[in-house]
Coordinates of C-alpha atoms and ligand atoms in Angstrom, one line a residue:
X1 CA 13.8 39.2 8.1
X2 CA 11.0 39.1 10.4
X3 CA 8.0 36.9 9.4
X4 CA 4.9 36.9 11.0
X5 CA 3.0 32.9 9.6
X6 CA -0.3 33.2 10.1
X7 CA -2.2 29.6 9.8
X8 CA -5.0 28.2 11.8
X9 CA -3.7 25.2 11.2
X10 CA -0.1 23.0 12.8
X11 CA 0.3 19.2 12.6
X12 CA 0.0 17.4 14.5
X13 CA -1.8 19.4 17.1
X14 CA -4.6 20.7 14.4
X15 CA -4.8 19.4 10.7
X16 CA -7.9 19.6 8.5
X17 CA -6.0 19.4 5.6
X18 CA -2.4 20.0 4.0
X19 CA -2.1 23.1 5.3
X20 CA -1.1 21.7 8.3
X21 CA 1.3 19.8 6.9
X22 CA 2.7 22.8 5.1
X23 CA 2.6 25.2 8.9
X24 CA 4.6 22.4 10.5
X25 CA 7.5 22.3 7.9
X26 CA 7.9 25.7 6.2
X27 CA 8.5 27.6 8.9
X28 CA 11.1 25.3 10.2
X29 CA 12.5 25.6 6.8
X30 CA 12.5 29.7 6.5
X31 CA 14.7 29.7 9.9
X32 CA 17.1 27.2 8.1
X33 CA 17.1 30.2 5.3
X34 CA 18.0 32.7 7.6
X35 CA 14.4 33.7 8.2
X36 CA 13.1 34.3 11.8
X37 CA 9.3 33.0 11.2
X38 CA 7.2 32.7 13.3
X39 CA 3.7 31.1 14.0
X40 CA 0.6 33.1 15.0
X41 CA -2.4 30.7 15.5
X42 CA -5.8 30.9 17.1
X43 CA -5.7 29.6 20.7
X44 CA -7.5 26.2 19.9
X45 CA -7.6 23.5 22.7
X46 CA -4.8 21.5 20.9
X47 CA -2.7 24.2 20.5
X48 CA -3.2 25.6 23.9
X49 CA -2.3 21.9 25.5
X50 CA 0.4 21.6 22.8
X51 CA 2.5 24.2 22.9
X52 CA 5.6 24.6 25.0
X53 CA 6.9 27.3 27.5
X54 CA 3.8 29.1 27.0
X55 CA 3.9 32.5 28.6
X56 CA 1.5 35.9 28.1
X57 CA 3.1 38.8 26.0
X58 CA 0.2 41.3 24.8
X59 CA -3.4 41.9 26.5
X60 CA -5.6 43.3 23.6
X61 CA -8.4 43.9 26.1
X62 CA -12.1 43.3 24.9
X63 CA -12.6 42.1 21.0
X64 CA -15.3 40.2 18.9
X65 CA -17.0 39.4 21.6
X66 CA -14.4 38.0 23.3
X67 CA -14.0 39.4 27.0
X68 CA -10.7 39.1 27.3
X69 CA -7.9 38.5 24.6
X70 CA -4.1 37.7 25.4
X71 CA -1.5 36.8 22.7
X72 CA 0.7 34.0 24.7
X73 CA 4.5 33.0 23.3
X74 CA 5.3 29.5 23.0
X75 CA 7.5 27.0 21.3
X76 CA 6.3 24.1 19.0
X77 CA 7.4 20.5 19.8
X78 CA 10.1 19.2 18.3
X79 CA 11.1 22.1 16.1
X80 CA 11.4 25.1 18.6
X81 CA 9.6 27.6 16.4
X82 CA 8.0 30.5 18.4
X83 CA 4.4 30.3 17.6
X84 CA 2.2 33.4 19.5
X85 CA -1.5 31.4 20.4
X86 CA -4.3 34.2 20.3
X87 CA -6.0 33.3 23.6
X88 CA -9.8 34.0 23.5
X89 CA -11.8 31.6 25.2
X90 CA -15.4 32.5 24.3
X91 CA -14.2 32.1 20.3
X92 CA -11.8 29.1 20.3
X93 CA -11.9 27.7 23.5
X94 CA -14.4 24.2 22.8
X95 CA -13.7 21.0 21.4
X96 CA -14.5 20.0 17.7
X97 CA -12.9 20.8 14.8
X98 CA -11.2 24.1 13.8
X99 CA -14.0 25.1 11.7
X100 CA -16.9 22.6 12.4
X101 CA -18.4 21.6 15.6
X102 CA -18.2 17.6 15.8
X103 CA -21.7 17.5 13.5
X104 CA -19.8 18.8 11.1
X105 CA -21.6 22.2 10.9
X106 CA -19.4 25.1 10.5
X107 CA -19.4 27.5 13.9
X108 CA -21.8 29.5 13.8
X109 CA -19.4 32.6 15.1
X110 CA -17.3 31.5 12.0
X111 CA -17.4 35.3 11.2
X112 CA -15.9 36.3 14.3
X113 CA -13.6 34.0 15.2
X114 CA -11.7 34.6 12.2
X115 CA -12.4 38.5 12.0
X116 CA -10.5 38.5 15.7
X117 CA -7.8 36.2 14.0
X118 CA -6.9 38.5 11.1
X119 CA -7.6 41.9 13.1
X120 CA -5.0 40.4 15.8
X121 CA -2.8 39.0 13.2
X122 CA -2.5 43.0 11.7
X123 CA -1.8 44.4 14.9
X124 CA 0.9 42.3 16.3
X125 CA 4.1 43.0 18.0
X126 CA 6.0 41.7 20.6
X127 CA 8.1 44.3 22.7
X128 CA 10.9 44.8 20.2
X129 CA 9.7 41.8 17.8
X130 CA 7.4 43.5 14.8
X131 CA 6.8 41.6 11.8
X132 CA 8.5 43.0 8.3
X133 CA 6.2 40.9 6.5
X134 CA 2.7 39.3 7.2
X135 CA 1.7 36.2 5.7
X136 CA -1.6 34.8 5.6
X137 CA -2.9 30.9 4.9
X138 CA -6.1 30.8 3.4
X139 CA -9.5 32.2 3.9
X140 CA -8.9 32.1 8.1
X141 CA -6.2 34.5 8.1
X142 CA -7.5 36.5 4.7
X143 CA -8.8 39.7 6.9
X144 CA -5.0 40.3 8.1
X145 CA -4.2 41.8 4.9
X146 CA -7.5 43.7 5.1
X147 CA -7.1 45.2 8.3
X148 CA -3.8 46.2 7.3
X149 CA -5.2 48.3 4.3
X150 CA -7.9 50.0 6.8
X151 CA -4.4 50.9 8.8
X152 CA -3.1 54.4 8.8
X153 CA 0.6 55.0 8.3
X154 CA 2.9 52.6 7.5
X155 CA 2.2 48.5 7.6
X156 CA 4.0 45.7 7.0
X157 CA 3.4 44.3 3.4
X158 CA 1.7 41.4 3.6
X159 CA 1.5 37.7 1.4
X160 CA -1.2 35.6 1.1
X161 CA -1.2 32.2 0.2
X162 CA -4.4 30.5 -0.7
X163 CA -4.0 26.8 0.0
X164 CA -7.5 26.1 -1.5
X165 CA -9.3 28.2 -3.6
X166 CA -12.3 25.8 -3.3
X167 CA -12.7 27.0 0.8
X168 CA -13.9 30.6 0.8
X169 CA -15.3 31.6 3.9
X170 CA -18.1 33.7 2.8
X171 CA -20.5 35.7 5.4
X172 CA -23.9 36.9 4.7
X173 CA -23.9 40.7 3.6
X174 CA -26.3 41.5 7.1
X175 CA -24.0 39.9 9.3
X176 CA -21.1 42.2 7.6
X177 CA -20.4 44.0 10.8
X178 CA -19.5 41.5 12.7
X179 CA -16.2 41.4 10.7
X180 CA -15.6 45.5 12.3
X181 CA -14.2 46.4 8.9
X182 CA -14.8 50.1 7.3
X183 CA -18.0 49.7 5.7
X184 CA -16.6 50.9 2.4
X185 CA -14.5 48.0 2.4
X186 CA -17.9 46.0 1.3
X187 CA -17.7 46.3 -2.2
X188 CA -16.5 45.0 -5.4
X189 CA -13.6 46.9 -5.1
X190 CA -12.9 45.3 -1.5
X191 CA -14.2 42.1 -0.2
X192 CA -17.7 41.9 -1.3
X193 CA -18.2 38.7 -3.5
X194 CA -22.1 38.3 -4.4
X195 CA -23.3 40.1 -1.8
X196 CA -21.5 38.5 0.3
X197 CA -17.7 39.4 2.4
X198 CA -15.3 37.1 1.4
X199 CA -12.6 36.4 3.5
X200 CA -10.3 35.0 0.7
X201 CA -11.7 37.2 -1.7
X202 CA -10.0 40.0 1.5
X203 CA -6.8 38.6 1.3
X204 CA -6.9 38.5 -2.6
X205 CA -7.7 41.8 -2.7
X206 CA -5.8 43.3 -0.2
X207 CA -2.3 41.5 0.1
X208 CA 1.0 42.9 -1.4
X209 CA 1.3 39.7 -3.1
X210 CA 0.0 36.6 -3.3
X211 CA 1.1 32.8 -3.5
X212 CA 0.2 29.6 -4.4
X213 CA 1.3 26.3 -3.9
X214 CA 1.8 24.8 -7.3
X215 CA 2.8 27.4 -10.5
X216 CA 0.0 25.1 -12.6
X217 CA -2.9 26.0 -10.2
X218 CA -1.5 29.8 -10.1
X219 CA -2.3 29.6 -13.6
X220 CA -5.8 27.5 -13.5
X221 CA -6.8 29.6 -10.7
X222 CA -7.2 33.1 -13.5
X223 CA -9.7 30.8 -15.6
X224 CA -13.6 30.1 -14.8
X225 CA -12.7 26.3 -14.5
X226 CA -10.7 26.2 -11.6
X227 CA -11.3 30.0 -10.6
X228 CA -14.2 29.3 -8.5
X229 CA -15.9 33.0 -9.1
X230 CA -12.6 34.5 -8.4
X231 CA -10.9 34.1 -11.6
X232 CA -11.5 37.6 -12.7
X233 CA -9.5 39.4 -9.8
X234 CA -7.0 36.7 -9.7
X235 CA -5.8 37.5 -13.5
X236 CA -5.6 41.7 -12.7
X237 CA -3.3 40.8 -10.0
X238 CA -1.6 38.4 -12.5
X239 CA 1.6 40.2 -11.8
X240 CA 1.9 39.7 -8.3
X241 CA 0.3 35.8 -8.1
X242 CA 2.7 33.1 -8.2
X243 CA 3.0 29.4 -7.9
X244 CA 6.1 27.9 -5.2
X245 CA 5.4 24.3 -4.7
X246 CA 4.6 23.0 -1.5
X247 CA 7.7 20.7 0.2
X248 CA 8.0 17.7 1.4
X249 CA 8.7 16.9 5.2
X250 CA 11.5 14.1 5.0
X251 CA 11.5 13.7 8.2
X252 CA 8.1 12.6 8.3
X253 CA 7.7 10.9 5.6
X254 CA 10.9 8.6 4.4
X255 CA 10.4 4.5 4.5
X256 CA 13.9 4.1 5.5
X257 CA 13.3 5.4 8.8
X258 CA 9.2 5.3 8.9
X259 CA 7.9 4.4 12.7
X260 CA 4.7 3.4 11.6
X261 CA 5.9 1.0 8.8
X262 CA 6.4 -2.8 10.0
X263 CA 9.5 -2.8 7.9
X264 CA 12.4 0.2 7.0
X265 CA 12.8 0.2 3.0
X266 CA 14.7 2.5 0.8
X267 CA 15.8 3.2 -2.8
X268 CA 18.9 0.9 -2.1
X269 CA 17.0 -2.2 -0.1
X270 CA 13.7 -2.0 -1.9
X271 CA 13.0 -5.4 -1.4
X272 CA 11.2 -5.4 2.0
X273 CA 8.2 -3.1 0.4
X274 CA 7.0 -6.2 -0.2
X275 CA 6.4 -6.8 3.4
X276 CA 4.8 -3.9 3.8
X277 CA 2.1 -4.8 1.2
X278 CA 1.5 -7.8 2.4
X279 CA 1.1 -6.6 5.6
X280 CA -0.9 -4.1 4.6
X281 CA -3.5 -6.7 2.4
X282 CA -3.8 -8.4 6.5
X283 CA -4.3 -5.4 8.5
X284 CA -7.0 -4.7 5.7
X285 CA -8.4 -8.1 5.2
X286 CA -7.5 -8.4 1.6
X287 CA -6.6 -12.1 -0.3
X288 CA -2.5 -11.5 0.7
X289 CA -1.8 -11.7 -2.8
X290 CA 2.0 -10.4 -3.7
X291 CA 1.5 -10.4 -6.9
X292 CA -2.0 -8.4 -7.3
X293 CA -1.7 -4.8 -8.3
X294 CA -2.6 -2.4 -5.2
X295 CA -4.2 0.6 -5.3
X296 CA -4.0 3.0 -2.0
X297 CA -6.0 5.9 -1.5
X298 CA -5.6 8.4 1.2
X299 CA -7.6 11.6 0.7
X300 CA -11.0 13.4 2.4
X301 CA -14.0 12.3 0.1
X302 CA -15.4 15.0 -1.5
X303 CA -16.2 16.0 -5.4
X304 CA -12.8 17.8 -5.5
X305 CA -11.2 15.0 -4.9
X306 CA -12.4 12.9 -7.7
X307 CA -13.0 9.5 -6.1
X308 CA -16.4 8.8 -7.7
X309 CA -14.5 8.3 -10.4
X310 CA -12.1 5.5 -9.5
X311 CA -15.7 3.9 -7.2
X312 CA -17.2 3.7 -10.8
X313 CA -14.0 2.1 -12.3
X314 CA -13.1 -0.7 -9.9
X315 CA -15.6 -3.6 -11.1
X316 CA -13.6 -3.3 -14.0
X317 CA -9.8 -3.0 -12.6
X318 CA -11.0 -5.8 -9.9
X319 CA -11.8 -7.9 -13.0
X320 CA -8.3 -7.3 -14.2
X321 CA -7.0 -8.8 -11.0
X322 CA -6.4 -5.1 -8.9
X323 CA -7.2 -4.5 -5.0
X324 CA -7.8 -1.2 -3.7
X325 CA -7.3 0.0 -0.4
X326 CA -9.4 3.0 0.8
X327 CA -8.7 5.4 3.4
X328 CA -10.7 8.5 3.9
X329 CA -14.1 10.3 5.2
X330 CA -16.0 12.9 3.8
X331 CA -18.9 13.0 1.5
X332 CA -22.1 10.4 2.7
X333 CA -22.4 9.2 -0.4
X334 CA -19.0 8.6 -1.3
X335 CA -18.2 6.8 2.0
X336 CA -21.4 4.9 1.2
X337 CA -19.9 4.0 -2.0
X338 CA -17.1 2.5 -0.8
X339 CA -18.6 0.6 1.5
X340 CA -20.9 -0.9 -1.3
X341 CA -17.7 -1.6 -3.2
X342 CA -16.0 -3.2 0.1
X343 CA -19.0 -5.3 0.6
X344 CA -19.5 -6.3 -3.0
X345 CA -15.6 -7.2 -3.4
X346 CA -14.1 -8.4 0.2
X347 CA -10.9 -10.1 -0.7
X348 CA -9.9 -6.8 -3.2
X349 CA -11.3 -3.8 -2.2
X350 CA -11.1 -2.3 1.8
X351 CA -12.4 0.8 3.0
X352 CA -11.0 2.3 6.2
X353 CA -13.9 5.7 7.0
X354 CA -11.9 8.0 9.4
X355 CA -8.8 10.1 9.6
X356 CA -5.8 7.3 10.7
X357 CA -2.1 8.9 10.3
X358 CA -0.6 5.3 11.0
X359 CA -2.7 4.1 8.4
X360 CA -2.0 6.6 6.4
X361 CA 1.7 5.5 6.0
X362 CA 0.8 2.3 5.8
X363 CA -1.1 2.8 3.0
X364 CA 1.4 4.9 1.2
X365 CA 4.6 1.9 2.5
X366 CA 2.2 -0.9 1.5
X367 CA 0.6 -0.1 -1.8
X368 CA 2.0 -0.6 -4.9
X369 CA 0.0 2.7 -6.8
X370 CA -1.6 5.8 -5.0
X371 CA -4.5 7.1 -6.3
X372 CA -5.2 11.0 -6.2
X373 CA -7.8 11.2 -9.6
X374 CA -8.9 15.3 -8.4
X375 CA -10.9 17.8 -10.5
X376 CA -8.9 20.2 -8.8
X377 CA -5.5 19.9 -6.7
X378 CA -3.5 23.2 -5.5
X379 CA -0.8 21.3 -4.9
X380 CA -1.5 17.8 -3.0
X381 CA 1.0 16.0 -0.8
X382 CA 0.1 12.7 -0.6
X383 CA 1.5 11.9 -4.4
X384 CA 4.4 13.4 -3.4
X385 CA 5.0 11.3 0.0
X386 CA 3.6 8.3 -3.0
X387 CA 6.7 9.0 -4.6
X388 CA 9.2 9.2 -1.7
X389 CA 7.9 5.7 -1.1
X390 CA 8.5 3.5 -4.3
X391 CA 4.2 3.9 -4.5
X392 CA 4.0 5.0 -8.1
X393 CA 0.9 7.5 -8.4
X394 CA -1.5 7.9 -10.4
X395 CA -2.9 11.6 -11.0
X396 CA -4.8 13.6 -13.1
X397 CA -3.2 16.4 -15.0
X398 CA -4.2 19.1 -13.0
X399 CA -2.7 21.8 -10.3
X400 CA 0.0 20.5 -8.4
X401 CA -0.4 17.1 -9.8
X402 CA 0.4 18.1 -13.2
X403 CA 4.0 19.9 -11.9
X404 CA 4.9 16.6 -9.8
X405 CA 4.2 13.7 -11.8
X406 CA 5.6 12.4 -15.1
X407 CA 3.4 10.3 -16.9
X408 CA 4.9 6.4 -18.0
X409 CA 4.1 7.9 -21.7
X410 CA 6.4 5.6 -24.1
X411 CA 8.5 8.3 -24.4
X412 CA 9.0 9.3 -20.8
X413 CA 9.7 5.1 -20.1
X414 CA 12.0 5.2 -23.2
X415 CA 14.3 8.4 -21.7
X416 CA 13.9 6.9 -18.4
X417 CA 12.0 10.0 -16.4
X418 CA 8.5 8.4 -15.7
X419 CA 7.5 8.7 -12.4
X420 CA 3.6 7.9 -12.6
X421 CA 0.2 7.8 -14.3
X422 CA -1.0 10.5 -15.5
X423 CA -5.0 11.3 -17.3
X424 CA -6.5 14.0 -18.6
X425 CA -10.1 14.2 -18.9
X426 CA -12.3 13.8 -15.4
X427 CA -13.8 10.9 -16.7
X428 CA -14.1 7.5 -14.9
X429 CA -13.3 6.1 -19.3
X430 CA -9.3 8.7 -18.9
X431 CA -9.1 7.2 -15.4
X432 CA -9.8 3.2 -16.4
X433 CA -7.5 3.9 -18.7
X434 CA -4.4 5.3 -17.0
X435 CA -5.2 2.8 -14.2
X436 CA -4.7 -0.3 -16.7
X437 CA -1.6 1.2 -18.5
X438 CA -0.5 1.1 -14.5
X439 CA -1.8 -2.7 -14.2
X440 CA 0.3 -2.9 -17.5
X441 CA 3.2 -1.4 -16.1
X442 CA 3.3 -3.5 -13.1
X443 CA 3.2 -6.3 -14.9
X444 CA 6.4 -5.9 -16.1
X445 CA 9.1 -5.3 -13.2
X446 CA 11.4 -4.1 -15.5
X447 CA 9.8 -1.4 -15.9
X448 CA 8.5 -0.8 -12.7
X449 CA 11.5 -1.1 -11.0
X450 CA 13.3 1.3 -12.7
X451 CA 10.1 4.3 -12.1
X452 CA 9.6 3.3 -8.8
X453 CA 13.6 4.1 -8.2
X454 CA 13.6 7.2 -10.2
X455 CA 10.4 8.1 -8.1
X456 CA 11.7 7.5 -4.7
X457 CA 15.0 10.1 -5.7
X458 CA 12.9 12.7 -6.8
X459 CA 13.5 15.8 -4.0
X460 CA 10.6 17.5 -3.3
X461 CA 12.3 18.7 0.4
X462 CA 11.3 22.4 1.4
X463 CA 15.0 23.8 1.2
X464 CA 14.4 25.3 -2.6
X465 CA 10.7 26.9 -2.2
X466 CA 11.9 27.7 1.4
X467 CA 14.3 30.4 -0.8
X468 CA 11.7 31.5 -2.8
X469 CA 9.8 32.7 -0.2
X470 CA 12.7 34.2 1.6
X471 CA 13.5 36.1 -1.6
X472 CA 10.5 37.1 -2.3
X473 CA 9.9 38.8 1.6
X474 CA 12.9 40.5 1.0
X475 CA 12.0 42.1 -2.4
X476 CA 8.8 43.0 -0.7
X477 CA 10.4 44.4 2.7
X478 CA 13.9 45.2 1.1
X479 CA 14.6 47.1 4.4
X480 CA 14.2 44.4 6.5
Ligands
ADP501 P1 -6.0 18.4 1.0 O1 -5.3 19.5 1.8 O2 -6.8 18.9 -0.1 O3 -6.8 17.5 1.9 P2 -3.4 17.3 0.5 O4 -2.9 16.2 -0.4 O5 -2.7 18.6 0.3 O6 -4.9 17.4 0.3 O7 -3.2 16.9 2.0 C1 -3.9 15.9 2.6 C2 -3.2 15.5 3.9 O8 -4.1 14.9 4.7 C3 -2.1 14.5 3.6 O9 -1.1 14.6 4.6 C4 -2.8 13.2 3.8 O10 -1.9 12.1 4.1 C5 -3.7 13.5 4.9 N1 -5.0 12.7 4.9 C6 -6.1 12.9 4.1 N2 -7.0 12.0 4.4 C7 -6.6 11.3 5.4 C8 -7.1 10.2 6.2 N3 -8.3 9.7 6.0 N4 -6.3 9.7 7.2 C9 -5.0 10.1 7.4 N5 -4.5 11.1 6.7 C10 -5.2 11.7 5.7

């Protein structure tokens, strides 16, 4: 089996988000399955620099405004995956982000860029090497499955998987021909969303079948709430949506052998977390307080994410004898919230603005509760890596949150399978609330212990949705 992965996105060469996370491990994991995945990404300067034993395979001549395009084989770091890099150095060739130049503004050849991606993507083969199946991450690679409907003759089915229904990559109808589509394909039956083309609303439409990364937000996503316009396709192609969790990396992210902690701690020898909160309330210039409740945060700072409601509850949880740790960037006002909330409460509340891995594991070693309060979640990581590391989280029931996280209900402590907090409402009243039943819950190890343990064993590896993929590309290219 074949598998073409097609994701704009690698950690650690380019991350915006958790897709990254997700192209860096499942591929590894669909080769342990018996799959032969492999990468195709957009030839970025990181992934051009990054890659290994890069050599030229395919010349695709003149496209998008691109004078000359070359698909190159190479390996990834560390995990030897062939990934093919589309080489086109008017489109990707520049620094800044994936999407944004370093203002933040999206590219203006956005359009392009990712037309040439998902055109290329479609066409690909390497001498003998032809894909039996095409998948597609998120609005960047959503024209693959398009131009593979605009094909004649047979294709390779194709899967999309939409990471973030929230991201859409939406053109203006007059700059439609930039994409090089049919021009029929511009309509409600096709890609056309509001007079505008839609690159997820492309792969939506057009795939074989479609994924997502949590079975709650494959249901969320066929309702107005969380459907973001979309809703009403996503439910007629009910039949061929569904939800595979996202995995964790364990090689990444385990305390026991965690680089970037200052101490190794496990399930077994659980003790030395302590060190690594206390270390943690230094690095961040917090009262070192072991016995103070410590919230962490890791997350980009947008409404999505929720964190205006935690900002607007932390007068009160400080007053209750909490500290917060804050790590993320995003939103103006958001960041400028925390930093109100820093300044107004220096010994228990620390905001780090900027993107920090190390940090980031610190955080997740060091606190004793991780915060992820989202209006909407496909699937989220970081509550998972929370749980590998003793870091109890505390999440609202929705998306992926809802599948990972069993909420310290008196029942669920009594039967011994709490893992977590868990609120309903987005309301900063459901959030203060969950986050002093936590405060509560920490106040009595003997309860704490016990969830954080039953936390930390939880497996959220790859190996199981790593199988569902494989079985589902082999009921789709039975053949193969
Ligand atoms: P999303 O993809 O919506 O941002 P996820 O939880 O799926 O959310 O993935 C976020 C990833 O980005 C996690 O690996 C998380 O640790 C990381 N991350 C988010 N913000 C930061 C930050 N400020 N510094 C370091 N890592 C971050």
């Amino acid at each position: 089996m074949r598998v073409l992965y097609v994701s704009s996105e690698l950690y650690p060469l380019v991350k915006a988000g958790g897709l990254g996370d997700v192209s860096a491990a499942l591929p590894p994991a669909l080769r342990r399955v018996g799959v032969d995945a492999r990468l195709f990404l957009p030839g970025l300067p990181a992934f051009r620099e990054g890659l290994e034993d890069q050599e030229p395979v395919v010349s695709l001549g003149a496209a998008f405004g691109a004078f000359e395009v070359t698909v190159y084989r190479g390996r990834v770091p560390e995990t030897g995956v062939p990934a093919y890099l589309l080489d086109a150095p008017e489109l990707y060739d520049r620094p800044g982000g994936p999407y944004v130049d370093s203002e933040g503004e999206e590219w203006h050849d956005n359009p392009r860029r990712f037309a040439l991606f998902g055109w290329a993507a479609a066409r690909f083969a390497d001498g003998d090497w032809r894909p039996d199946v095409i998948h597609a991450h998120d609005w960047h690679a959503g024209l693959a499955p398009a131009w593979l409907a605009a094909q004649p003759g047979w294709r390779p089915p194709s899967v999309f998987t939409v990471h973030n229904l929230a991201y859409q990559g939406l053109v203006p109808a007059q700059r439609y021909h930039e994409l090089g589509l049919p021009g029929y394909f511009f309509s409600v039956e096709g890609l056309e969303f509001h007079n505008m083309a839609s690159f997820m609303k492309a792969g939506l439409y057009y795939a074989d079948q479609i994924t997502t990364v949590s079975p709650t937000y494959a249901a969320e996503i066929q309702h107005p709430e969380q459907g973001f316009g979309l809703h009403g396709l996503l439910a007629t192609r009910a039949d061929d949506l569904t939800g595979i969790l996202n995995g964790v990396d364990y090689a990444v992210w385990d305390p026991a052998t965690d680089q970037q902690l200052p101490v190794a701690y496990s399930v077994d020898e659980l003790a030395p977390k302590a060190e690594a909160k206390s270390a943690l309330q230094r690095e961040m210039g917090l009262a070192v307080a072991p016995d103070c409740p410590l919230f962490g945060v890791v997350s980009r700072l947008n409404e999505h994410k929720g964190l205006d409601l935690a900002l607007a509850a932390i007068p009160d949880l400080v007053a209750a004898g909490a500290q917060f740790v804050i790590l993320g960037s995003g939103d103006p006002e958001l960041e400028a919230g925390c930093q109100r909330c820093a300044a107004a409460y220096p010994d228990e509340v620390a905001f780090f603005r900027g993107y920090d891995e190390g940090l980031a594991h610190r955080v997740f070693g060091g606190a004793d509760s991780l915060l992820v309060p989202s209006r909407t979640e496909p699937c989220g990581l970081t509550q998972l890596y929370a749980l590998r590391y003793g870091t109890l989280p505390l999440v609202r029931r929705v998306g992926g949150l809802a599948d990972t996280v069993v909420d310290a209900s008196p029942t669920a402590l009594a039967d011994g399978t709490a893992t977590g907090f868990v609120f309903g409402p987005a309301t900063v009243e459901a959030f203060r609330e969950a986050a002093e039943r936590a405060i509560a819950v920490y106040r009595d190890p003997g309860s704490w212990r016990p969830m954080q343990q039953r936390a930390m064993t939880r497996d959220f590896g790859w190996e199981q949705s790593a199988a569902i993929y494989r079985d589902m590309y082999q009921r789709l290219a039975p053949q193969a």
